[in-house]
PDB file of C-alpha atoms in Angstrom:
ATOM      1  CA  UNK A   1      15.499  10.884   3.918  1.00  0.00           C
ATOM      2  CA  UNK A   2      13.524   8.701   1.239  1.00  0.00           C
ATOM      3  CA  UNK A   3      10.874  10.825  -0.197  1.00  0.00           C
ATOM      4  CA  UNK A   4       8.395  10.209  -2.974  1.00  0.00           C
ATOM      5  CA  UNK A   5       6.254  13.950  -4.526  1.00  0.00           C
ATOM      6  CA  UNK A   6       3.766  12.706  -7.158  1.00  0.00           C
ATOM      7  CA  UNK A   7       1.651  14.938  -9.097  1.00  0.00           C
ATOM      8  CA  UNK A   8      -1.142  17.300  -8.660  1.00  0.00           C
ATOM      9  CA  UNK A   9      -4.764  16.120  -8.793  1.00  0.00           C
ATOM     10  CA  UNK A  10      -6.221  15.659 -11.987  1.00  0.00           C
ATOM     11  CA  UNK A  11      -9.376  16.424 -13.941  1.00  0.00           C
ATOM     12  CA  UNK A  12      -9.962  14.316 -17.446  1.00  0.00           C
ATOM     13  CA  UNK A  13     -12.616  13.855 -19.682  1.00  0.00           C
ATOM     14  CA  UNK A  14     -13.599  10.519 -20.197  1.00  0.00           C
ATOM     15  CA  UNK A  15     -12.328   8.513 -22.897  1.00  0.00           C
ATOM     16  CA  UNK A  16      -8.345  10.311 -22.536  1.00  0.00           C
ATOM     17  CA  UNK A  17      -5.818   9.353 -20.978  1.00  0.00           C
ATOM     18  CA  UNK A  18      -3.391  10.902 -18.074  1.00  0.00           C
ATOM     19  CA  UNK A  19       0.091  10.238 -16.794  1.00  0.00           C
ATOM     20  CA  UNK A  20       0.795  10.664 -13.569  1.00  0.00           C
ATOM     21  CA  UNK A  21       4.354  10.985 -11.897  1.00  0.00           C
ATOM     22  CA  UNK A  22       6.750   9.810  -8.424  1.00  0.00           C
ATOM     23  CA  UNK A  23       9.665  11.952  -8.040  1.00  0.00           C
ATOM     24  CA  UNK A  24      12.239   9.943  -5.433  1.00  0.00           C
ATOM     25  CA  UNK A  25      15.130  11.161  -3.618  1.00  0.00           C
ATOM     26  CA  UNK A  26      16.978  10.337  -0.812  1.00  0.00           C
ATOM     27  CA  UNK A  27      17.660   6.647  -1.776  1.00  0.00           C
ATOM     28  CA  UNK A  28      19.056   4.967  -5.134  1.00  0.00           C
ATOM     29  CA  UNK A  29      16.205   5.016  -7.477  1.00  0.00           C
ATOM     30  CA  UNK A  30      17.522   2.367  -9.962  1.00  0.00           C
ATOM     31  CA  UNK A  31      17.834  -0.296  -6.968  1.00  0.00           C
ATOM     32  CA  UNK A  32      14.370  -0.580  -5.501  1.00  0.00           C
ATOM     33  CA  UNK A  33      10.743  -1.752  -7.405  1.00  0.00           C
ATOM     34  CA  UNK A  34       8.547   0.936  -7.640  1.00  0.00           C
ATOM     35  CA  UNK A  35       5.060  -0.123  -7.038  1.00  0.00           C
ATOM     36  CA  UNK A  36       1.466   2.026  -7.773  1.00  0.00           C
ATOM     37  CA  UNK A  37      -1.903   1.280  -5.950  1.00  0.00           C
ATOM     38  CA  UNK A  38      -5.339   2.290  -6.607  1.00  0.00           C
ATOM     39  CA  UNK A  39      -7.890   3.805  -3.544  1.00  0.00           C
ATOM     40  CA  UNK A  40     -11.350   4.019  -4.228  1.00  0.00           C
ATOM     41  CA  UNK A  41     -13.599   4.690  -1.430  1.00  0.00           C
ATOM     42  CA  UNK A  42     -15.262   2.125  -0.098  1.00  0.00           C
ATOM     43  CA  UNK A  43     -12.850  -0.195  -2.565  1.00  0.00           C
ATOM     44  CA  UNK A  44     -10.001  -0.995  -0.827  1.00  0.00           C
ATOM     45  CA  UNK A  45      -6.347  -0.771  -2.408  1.00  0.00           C
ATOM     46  CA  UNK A  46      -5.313  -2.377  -5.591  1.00  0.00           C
ATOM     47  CA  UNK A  47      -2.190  -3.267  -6.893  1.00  0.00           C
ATOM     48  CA  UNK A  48      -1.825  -2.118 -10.086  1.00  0.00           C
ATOM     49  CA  UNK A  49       1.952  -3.206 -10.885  1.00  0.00           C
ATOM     50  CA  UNK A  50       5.323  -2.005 -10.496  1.00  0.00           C
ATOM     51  CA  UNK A  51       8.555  -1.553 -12.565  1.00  0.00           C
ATOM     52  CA  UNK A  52      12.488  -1.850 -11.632  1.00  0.00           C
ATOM     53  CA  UNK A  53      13.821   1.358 -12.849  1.00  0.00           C
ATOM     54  CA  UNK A  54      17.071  -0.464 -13.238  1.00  0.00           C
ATOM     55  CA  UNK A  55      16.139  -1.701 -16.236  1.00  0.00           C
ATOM     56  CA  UNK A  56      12.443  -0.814 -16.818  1.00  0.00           C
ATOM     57  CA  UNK A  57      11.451  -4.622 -16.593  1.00  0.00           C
ATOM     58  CA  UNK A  58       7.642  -4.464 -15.026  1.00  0.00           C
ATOM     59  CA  UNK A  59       5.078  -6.672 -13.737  1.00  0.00           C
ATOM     60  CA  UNK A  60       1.148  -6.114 -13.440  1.00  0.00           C
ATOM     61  CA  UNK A  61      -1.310  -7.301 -12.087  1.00  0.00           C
ATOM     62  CA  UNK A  62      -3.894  -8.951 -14.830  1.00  0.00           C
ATOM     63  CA  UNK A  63      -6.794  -6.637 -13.671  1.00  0.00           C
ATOM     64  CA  UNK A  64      -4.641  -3.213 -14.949  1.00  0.00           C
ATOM     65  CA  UNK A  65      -3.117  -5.110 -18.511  1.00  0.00           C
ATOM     66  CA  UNK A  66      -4.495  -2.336 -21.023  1.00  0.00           C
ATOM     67  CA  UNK A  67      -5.317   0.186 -18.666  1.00  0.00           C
ATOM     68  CA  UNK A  68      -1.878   1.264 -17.107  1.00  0.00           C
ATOM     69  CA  UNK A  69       1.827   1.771 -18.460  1.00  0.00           C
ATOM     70  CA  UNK A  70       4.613   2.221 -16.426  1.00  0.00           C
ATOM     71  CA  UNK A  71       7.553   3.812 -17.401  1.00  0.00           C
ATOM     72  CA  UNK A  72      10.860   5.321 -15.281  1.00  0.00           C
ATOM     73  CA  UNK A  73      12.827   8.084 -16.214  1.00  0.00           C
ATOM     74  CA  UNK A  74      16.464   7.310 -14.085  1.00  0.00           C
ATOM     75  CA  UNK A  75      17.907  10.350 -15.309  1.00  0.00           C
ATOM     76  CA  UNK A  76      15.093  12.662 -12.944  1.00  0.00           C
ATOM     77  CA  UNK A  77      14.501   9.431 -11.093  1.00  0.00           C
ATOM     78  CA  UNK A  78      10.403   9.655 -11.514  1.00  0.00           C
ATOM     79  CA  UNK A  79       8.312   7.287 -12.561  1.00  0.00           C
ATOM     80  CA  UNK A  80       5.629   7.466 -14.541  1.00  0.00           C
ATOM     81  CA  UNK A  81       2.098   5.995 -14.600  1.00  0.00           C
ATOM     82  CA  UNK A  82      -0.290   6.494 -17.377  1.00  0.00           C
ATOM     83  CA  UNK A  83      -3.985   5.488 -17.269  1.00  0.00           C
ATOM     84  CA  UNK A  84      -5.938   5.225 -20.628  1.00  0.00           C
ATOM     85  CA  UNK A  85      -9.207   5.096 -21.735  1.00  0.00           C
ATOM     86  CA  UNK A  86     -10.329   6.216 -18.401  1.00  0.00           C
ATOM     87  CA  UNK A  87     -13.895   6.109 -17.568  1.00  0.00           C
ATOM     88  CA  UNK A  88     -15.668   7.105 -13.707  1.00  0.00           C
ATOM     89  CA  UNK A  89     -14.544   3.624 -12.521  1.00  0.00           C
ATOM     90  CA  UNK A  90     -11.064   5.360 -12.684  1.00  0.00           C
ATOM     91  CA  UNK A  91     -11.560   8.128 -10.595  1.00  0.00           C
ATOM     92  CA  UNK A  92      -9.466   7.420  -7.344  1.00  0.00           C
ATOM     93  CA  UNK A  93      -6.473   7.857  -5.137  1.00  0.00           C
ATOM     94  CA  UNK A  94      -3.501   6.882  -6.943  1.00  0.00           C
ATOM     95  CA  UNK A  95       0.054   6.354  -4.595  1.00  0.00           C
ATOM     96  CA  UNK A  96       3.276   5.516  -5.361  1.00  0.00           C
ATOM     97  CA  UNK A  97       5.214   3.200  -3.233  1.00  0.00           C
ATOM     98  CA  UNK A  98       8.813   1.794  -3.067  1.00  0.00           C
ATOM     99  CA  UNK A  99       9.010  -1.797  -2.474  1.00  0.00           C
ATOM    100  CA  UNK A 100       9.129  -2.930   0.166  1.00  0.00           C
ATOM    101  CA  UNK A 101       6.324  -0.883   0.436  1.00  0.00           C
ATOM    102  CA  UNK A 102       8.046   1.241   2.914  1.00  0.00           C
ATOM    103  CA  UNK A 103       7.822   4.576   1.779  1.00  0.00           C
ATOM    104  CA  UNK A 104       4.274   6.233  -0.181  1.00  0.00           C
ATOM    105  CA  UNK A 105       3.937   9.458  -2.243  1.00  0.00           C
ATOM    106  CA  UNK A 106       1.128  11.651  -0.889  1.00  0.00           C
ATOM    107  CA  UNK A 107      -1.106  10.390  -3.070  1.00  0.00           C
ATOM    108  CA  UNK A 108      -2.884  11.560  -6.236  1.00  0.00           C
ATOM    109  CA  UNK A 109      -6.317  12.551  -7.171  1.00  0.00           C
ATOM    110  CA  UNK A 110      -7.870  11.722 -10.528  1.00  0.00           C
ATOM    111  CA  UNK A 111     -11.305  12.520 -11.293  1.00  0.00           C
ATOM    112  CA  UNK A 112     -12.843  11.397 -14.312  1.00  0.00           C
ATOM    113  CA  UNK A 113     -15.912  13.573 -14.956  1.00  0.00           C
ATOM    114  CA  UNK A 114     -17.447  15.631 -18.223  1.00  0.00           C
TER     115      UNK A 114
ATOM    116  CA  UNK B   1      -5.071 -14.517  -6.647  1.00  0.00           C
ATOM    117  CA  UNK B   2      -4.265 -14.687  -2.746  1.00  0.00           C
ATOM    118  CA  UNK B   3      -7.072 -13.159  -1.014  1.00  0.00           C
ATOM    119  CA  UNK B   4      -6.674 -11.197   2.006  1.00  0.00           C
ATOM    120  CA  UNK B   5      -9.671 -11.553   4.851  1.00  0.00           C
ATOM    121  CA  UNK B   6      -9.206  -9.234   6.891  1.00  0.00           C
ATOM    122  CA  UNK B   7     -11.477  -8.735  10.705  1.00  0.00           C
ATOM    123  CA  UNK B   8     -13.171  -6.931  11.776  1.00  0.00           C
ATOM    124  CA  UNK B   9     -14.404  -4.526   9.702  1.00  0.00           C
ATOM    125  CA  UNK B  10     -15.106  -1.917  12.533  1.00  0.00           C
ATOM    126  CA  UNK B  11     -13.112  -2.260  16.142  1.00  0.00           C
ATOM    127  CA  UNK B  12     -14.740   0.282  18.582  1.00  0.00           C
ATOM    128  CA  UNK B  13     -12.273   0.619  21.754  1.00  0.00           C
ATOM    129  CA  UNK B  14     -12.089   2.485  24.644  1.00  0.00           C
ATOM    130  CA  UNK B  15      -8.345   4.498  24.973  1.00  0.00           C
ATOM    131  CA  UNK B  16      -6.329   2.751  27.105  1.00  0.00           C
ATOM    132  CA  UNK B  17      -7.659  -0.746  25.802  1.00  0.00           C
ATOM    133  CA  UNK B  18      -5.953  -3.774  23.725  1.00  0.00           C
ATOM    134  CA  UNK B  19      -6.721  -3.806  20.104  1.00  0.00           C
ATOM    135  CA  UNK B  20      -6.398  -7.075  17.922  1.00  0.00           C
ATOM    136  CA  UNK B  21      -6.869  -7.270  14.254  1.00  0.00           C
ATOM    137  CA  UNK B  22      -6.683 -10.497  12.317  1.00  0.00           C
ATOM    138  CA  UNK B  23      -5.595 -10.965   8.733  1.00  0.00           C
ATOM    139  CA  UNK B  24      -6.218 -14.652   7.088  1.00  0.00           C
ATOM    140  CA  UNK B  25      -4.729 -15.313   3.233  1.00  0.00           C
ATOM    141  CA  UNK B  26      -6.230 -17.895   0.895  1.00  0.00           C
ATOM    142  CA  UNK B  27      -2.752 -19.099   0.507  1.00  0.00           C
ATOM    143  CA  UNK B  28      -0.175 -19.603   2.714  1.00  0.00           C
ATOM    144  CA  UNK B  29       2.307 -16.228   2.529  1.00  0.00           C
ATOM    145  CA  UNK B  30       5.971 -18.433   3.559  1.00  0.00           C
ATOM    146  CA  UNK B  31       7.955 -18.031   0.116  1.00  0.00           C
ATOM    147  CA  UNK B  32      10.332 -20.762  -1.200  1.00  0.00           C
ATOM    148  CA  UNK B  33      13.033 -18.992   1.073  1.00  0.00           C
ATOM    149  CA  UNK B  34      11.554 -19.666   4.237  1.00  0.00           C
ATOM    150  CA  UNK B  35      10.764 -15.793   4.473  1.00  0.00           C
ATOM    151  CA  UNK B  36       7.027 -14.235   4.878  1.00  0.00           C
ATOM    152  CA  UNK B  37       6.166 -10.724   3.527  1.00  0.00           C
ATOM    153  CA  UNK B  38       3.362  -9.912   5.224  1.00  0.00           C
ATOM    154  CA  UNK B  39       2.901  -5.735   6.108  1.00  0.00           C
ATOM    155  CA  UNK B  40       0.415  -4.282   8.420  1.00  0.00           C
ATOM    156  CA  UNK B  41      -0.334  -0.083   7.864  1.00  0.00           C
ATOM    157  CA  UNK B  42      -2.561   2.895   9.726  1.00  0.00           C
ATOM    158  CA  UNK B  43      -3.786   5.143   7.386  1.00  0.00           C
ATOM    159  CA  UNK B  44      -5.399   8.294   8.622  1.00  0.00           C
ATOM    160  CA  UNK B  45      -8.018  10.377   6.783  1.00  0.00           C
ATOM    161  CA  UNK B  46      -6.412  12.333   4.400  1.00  0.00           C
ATOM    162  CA  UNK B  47      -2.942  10.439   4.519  1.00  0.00           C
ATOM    163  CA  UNK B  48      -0.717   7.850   2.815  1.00  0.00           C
ATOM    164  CA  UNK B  49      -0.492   4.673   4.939  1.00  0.00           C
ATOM    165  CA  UNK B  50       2.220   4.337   6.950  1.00  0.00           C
ATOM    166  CA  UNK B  51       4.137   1.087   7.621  1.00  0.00           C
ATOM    167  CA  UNK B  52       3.931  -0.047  11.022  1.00  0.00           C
ATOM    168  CA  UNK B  53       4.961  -3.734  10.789  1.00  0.00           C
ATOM    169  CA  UNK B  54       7.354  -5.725   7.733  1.00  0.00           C
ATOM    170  CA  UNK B  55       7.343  -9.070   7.629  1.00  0.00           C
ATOM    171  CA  UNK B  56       4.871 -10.217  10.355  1.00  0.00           C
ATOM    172  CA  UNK B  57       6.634  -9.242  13.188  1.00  0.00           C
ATOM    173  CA  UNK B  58       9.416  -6.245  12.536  1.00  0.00           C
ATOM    174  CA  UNK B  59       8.553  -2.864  13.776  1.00  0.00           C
ATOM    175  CA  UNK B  60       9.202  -0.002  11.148  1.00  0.00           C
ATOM    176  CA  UNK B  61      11.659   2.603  11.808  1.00  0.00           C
ATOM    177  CA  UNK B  62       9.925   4.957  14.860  1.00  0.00           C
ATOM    178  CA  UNK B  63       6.961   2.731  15.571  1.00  0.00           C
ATOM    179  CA  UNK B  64       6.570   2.310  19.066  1.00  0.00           C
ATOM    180  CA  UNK B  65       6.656  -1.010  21.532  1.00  0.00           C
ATOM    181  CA  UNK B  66       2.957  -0.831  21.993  1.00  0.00           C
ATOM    182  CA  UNK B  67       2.254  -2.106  18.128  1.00  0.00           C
ATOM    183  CA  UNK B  68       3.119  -5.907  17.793  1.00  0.00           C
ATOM    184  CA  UNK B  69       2.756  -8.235  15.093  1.00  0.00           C
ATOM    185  CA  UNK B  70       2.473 -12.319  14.863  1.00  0.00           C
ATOM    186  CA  UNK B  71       1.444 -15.182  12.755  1.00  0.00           C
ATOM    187  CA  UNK B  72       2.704 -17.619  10.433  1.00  0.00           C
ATOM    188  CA  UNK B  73       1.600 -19.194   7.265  1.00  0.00           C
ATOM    189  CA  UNK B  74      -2.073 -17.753   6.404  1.00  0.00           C
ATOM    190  CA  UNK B  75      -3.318 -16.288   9.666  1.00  0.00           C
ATOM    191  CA  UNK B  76      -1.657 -12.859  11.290  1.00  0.00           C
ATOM    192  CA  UNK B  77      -2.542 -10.931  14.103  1.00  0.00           C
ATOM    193  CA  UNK B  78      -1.469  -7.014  14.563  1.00  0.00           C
ATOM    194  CA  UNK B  79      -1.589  -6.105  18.702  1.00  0.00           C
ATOM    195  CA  UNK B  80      -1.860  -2.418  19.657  1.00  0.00           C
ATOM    196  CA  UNK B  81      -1.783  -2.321  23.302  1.00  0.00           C
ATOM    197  CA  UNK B  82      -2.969   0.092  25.233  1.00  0.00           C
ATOM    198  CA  UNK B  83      -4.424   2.498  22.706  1.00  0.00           C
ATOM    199  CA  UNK B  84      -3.772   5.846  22.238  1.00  0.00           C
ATOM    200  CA  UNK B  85      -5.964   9.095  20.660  1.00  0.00           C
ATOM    201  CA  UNK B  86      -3.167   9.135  17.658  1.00  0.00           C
ATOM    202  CA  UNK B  87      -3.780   5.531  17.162  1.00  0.00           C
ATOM    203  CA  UNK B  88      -7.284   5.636  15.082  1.00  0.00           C
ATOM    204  CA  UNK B  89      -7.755   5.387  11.662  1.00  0.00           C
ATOM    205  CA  UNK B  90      -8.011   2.177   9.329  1.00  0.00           C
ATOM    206  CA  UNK B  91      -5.604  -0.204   9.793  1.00  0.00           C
ATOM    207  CA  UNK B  92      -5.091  -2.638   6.857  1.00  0.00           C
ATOM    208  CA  UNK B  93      -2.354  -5.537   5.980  1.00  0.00           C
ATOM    209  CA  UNK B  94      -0.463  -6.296   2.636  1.00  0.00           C
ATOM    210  CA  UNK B  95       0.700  -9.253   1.338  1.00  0.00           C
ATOM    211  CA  UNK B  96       3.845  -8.966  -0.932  1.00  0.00           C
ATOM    212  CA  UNK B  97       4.649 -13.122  -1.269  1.00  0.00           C
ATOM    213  CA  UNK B  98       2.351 -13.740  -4.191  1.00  0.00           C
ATOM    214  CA  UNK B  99       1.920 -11.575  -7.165  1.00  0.00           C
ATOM    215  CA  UNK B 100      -0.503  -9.332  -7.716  1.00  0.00           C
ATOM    216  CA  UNK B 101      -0.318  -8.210  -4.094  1.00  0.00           C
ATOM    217  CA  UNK B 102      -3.363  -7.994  -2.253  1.00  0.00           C
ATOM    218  CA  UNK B 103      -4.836  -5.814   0.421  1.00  0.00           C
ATOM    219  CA  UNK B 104      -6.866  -6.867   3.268  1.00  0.00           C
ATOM    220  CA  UNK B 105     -10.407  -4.515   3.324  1.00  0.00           C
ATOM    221  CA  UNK B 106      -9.449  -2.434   6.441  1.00  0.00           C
ATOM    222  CA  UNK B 107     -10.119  -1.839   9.707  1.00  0.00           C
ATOM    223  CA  UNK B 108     -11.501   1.221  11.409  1.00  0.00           C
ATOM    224  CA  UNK B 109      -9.805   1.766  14.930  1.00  0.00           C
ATOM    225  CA  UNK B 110     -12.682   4.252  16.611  1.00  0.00           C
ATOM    226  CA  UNK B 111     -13.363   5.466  20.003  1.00  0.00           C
ATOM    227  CA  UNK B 112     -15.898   3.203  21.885  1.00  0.00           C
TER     228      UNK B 112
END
């Protein structure tokens, strides 16, 4: 069955930086996008982009240019999302989600706090 | 950007009742290909969403009769008939036609 484990929650300073990761199994990683979406409470979800881990081409959305990289690792079939220069506008839910937007990770915590 | 306008906000139901929740895009959501990607999701507290409906109208894997979706071009309609206990939480829709996807803002299923 197709499964998606990100990472723990996280606790940053402000001003670094933090990668977060999807682990997949049960499908063939290379062959499906793999998308990422912010949840802040009371925000809504955001797109933040995705990436074909076929060949690592991506796409973001405008808002998230500067703010998030995503790489794929096909070898552990995880991808990656880092977040830099993070500030309390940051803190959220992060998911992971195969397109079509079938299958989500459990989610991931990051709190951006001194 | 399409924009997702989702309503209502807050749908207060008694179990046993219809539910209807209505998603309208800025911009029509049929592709070049004739085909519409247009997702509808419950998300309980605590939870990933989970797919209900895939392109308007197909039922996920497991989801049961009672949850129905319709609509065409910009305006889309999720059914949940008879409602059920397991059923609340916010339900929200997802456009996937136009990049950047875009949510709608939710909809809070709750006990009348």
């Amino acid at each position: 069955q197709v499964q998606l484990q990100q990472s723990g929650a996280e606790l940053v300073r402000p001003g670094s930086s933090v990668k977060i990761s999807c682990k997949a199994s049960g499908y063939a990683f290379s062959s499906y996008w793999m998308n990422w979406v912010k949840q802040r409470p009371g925000q809504g979800l955001e797109w933040i982009g995705q990436i074909y881990p076929g060949d690592g081409d991506t796409n973001y959305n405008g808002k998230f240019k500067g703010k998030a990289t995503l790489t794929a690792d096909k070898s552990s079939s995880t991808a990656y999302m880092q977040l830099s220069s993070l500030t309390s506008e940051d803190s959220a839910v992060y998911f992971c989600a195969r397109t079509p937007f079938d299958y989500w990770g459990q989610g991931t915590t990051l709190t951006v706090s001194s | 950007d399409a924009v997702m306008t989702q309503t209502p906000l807050s749908l207060p139901v008694s179990l046993g009742d219809q539910a209807s929740i209505s998603c309208r895009s800025s911009q029509s959501l049929e592709n070049s290909n004739g085909n519409t990607y247009l997702n509808w999701y419950l998300q309980k507290p605590g939870q990933s969403p989970q797919l209900l409906i895939y392109r308007v109208s197909n039922r996920f894997s497991g989801v049961l009769d009672r949850f129905s979706g319709s609509g065409s071009g910009t305006d889309f309609t999720l059914k949940i008939s008879r409602v059920e206990a397991e059923d609340l939480g916010v339900y929200f829709c997802l456009q996937v036609t136009h990049v950047p996807f875009t949510f709608g803002s939710g909809t809070k299923l709750e006990i009348k």
